[in-house]
PDB file of C-alpha atoms in Angstrom:
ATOM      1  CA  UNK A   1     -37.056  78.473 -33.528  1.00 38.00           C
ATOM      2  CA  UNK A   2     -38.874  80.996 -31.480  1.00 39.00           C
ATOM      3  CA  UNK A   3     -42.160  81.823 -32.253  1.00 43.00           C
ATOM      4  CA  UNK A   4     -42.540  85.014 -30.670  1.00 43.00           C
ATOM      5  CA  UNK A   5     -39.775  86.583 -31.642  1.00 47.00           C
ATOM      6  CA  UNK A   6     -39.829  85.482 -35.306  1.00 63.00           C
ATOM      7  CA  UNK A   7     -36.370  84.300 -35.425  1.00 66.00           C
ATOM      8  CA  UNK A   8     -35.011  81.153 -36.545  1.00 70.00           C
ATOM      9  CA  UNK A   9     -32.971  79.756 -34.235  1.00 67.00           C
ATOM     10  CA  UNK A  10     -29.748  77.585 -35.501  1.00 63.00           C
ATOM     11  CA  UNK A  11     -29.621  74.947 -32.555  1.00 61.00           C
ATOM     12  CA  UNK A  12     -26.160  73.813 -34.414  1.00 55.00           C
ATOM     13  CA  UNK A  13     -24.422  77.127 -34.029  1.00 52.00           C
ATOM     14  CA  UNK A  14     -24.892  77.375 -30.291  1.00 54.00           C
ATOM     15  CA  UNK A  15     -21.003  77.448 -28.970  1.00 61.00           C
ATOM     16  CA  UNK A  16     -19.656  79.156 -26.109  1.00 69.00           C
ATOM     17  CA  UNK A  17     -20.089  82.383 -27.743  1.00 76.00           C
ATOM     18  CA  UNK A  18     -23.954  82.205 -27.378  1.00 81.00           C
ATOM     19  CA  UNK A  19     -26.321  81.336 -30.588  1.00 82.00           C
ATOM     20  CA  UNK A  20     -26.943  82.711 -33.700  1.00 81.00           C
ATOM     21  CA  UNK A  21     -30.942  83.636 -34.687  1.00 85.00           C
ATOM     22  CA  UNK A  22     -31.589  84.684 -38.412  1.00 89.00           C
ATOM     23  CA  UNK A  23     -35.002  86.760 -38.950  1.00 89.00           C
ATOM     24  CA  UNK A  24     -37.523  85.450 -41.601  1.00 89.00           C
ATOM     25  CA  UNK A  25     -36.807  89.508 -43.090  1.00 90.00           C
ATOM     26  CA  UNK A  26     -33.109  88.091 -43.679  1.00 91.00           C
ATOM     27  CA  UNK A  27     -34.242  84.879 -45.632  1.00 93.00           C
ATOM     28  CA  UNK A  28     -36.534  86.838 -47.725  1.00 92.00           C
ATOM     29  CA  UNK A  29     -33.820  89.903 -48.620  1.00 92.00           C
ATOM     30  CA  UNK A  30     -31.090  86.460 -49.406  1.00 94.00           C
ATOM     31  CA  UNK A  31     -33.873  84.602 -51.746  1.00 94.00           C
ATOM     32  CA  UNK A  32     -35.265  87.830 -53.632  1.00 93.00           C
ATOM     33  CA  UNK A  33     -31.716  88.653 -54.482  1.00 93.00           C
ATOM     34  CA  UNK A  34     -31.057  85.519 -55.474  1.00 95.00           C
ATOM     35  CA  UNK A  35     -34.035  85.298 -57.776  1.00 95.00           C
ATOM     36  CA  UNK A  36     -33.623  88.418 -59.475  1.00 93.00           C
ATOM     37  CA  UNK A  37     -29.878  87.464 -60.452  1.00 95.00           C
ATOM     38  CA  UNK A  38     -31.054  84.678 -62.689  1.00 96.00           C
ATOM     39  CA  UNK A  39     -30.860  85.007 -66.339  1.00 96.00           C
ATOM     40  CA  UNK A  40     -34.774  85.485 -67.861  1.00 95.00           C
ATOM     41  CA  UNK A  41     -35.984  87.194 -64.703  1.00 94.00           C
ATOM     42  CA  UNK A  42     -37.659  90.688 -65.613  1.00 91.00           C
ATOM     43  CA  UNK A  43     -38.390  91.321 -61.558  1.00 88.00           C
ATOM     44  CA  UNK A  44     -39.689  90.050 -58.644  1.00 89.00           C
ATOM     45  CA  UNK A  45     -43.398  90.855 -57.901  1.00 83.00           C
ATOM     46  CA  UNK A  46     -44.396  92.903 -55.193  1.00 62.00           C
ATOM     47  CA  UNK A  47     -47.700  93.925 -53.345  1.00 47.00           C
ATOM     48  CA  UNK A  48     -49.460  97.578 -53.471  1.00 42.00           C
ATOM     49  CA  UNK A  49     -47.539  98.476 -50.291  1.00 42.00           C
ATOM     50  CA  UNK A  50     -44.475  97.875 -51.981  1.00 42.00           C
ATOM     51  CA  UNK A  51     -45.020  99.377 -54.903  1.00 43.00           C
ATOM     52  CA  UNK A  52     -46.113 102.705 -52.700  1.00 42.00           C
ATOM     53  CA  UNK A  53     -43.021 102.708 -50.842  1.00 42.00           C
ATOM     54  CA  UNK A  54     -40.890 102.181 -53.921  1.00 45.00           C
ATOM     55  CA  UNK A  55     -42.678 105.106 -55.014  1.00 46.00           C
ATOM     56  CA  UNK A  56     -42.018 107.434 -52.428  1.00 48.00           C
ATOM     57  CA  UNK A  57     -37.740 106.143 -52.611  1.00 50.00           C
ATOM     58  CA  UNK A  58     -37.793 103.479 -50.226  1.00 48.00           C
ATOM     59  CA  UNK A  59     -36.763 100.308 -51.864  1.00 52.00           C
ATOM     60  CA  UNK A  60     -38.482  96.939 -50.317  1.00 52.00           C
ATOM     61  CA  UNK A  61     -35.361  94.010 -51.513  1.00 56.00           C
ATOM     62  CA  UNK A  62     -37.197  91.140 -50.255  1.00 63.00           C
ATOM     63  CA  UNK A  63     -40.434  92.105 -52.346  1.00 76.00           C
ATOM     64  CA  UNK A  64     -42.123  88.807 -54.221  1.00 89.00           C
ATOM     65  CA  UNK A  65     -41.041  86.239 -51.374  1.00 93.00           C
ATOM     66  CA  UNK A  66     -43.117  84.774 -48.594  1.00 92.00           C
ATOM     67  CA  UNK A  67     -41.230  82.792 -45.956  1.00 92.00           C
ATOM     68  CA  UNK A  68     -42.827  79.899 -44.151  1.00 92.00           C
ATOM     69  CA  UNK A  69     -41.867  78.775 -40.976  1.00 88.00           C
ATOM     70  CA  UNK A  70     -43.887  75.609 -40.701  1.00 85.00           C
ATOM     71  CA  UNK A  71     -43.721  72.475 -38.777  1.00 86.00           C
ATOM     72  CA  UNK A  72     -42.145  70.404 -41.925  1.00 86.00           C
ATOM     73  CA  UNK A  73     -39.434  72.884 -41.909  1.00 88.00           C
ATOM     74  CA  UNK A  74     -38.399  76.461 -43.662  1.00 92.00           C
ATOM     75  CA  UNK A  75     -40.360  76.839 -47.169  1.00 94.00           C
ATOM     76  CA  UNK A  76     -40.012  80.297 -49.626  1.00 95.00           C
ATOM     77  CA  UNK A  77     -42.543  80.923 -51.937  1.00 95.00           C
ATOM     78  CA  UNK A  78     -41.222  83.315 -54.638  1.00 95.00           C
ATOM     79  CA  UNK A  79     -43.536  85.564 -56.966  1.00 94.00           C
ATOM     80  CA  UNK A  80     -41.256  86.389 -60.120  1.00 95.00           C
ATOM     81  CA  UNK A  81     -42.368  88.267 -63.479  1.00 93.00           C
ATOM     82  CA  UNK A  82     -39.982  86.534 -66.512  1.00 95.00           C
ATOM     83  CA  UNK A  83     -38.986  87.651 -70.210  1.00 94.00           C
ATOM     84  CA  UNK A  84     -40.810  87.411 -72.895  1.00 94.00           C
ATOM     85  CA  UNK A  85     -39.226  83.915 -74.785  1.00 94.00           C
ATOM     86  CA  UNK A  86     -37.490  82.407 -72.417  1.00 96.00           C
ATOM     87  CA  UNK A  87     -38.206  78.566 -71.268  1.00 97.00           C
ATOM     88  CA  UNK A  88     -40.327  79.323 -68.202  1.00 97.00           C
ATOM     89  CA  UNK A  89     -39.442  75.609 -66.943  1.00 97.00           C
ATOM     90  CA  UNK A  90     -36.121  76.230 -67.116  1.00 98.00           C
ATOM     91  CA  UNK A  91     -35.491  79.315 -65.544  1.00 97.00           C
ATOM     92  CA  UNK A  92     -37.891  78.295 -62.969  1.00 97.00           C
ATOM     93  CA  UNK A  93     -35.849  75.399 -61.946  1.00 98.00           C
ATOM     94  CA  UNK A  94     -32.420  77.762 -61.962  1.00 98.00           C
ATOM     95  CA  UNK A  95     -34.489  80.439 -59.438  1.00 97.00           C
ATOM     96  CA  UNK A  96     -35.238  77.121 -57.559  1.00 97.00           C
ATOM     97  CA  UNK A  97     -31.254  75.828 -57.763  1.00 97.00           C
ATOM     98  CA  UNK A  98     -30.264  79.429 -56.851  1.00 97.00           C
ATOM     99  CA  UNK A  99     -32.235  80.246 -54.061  1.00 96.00           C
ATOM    100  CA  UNK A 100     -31.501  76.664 -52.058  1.00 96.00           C
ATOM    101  CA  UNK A 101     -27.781  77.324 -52.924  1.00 96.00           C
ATOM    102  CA  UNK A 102     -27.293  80.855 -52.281  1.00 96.00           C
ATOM    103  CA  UNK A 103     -29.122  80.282 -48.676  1.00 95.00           C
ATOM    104  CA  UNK A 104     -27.226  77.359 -48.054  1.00 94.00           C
ATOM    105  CA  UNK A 105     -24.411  79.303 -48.146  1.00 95.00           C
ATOM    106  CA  UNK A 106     -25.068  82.154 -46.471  1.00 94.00           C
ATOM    107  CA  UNK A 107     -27.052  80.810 -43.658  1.00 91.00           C
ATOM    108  CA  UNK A 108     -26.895  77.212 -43.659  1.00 89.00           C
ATOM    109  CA  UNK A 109     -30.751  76.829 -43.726  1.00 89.00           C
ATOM    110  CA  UNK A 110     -31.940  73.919 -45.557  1.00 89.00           C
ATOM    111  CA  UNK A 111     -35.378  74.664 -46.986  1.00 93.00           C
ATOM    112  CA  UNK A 112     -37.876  72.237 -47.025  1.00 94.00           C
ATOM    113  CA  UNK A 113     -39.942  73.427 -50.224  1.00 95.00           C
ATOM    114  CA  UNK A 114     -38.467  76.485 -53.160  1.00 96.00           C
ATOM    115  CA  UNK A 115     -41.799  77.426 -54.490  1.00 97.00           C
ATOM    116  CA  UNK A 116     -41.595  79.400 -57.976  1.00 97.00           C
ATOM    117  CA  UNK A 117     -44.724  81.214 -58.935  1.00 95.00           C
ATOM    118  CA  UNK A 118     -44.483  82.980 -62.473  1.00 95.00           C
ATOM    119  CA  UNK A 119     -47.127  85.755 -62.092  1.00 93.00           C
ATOM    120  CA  UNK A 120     -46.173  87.515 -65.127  1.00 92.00           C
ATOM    121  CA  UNK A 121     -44.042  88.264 -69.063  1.00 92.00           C
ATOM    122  CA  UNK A 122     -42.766  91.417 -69.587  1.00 91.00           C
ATOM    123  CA  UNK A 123     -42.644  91.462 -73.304  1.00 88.00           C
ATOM    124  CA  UNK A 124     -39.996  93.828 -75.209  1.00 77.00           C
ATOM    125  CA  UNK A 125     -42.019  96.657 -74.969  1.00 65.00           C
ATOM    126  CA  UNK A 126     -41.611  96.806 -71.163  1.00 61.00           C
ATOM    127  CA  UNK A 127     -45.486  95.895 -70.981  1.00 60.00           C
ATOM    128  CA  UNK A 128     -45.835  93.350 -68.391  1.00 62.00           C
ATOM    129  CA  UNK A 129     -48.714  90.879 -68.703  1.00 64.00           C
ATOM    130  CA  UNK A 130     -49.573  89.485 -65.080  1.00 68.00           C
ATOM    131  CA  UNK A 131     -52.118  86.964 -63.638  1.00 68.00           C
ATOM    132  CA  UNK A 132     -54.284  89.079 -61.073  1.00 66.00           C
ATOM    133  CA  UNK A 133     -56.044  86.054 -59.285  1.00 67.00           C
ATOM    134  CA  UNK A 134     -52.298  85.544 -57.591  1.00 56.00           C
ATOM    135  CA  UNK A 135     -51.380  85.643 -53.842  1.00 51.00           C
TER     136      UNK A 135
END
């Protein structure tokens, strides 16, 4: 891993054809997707410069994750609205499975931590009730 490039740096990948760096911007597109594909996720939640550049047509895919390159490894911390009357537990814990499989896969990261932070229930009316003293 270099620090001042931001890159993570897979020291296994290194072959004859030269190495392989992943940027922390990769990670966070991977595990947002990943999160919003589970069932009882309304949407990911974003910041106000997100929601300004949604606005204006450009669409942010790794909004509601923070990436963590620490030195007890790679943790995500994702910010996710859910349903109204689902089992928060539940789908928690399938954002969790989700996100450590789906990078796993693509990237062959092993995270160190899969934080799930529910800020948030959209009911039926499309209301969302969210937590403000968040992030």
């Amino acid at each position: 891993m270099t620090e001042k490039n931001h890159v993570i740096d897979l020291e296994e990948q290194h072959e004859k054809l030269g190495k392989v760096e992943i940027s922390p911007e990769v990670i966070e597109v991977i595990t947002s997707l990943a999160a919003a594909e589970v069932e009882g996720v309304a949407t990911m939640r974003g910041n106000f410069a997100t929601g300004v550049a949604e606005k204006l047509g450009r669409k942010s895919h790794g909004k509601g994750v923070k990436v963590d390159l620490g030195q007890d490894g790679i943790s995500v911390d994702a910010y996710v609205i859910v349903k109204y009357g689902v089992s928060i537990p539940e789908v928690a814990r399938k954002i969790q499975d989700n996100i450590h499989q789906t990078l796993k896969t693509m990237t062959a990261i092993d995270l160190s931590a899969v934080n799930i932070h529910v800020v948030g229930i959209q009911l039926e009316s499309q209301q969302v009730v969210v937590d403000t003293n968040q992030e």
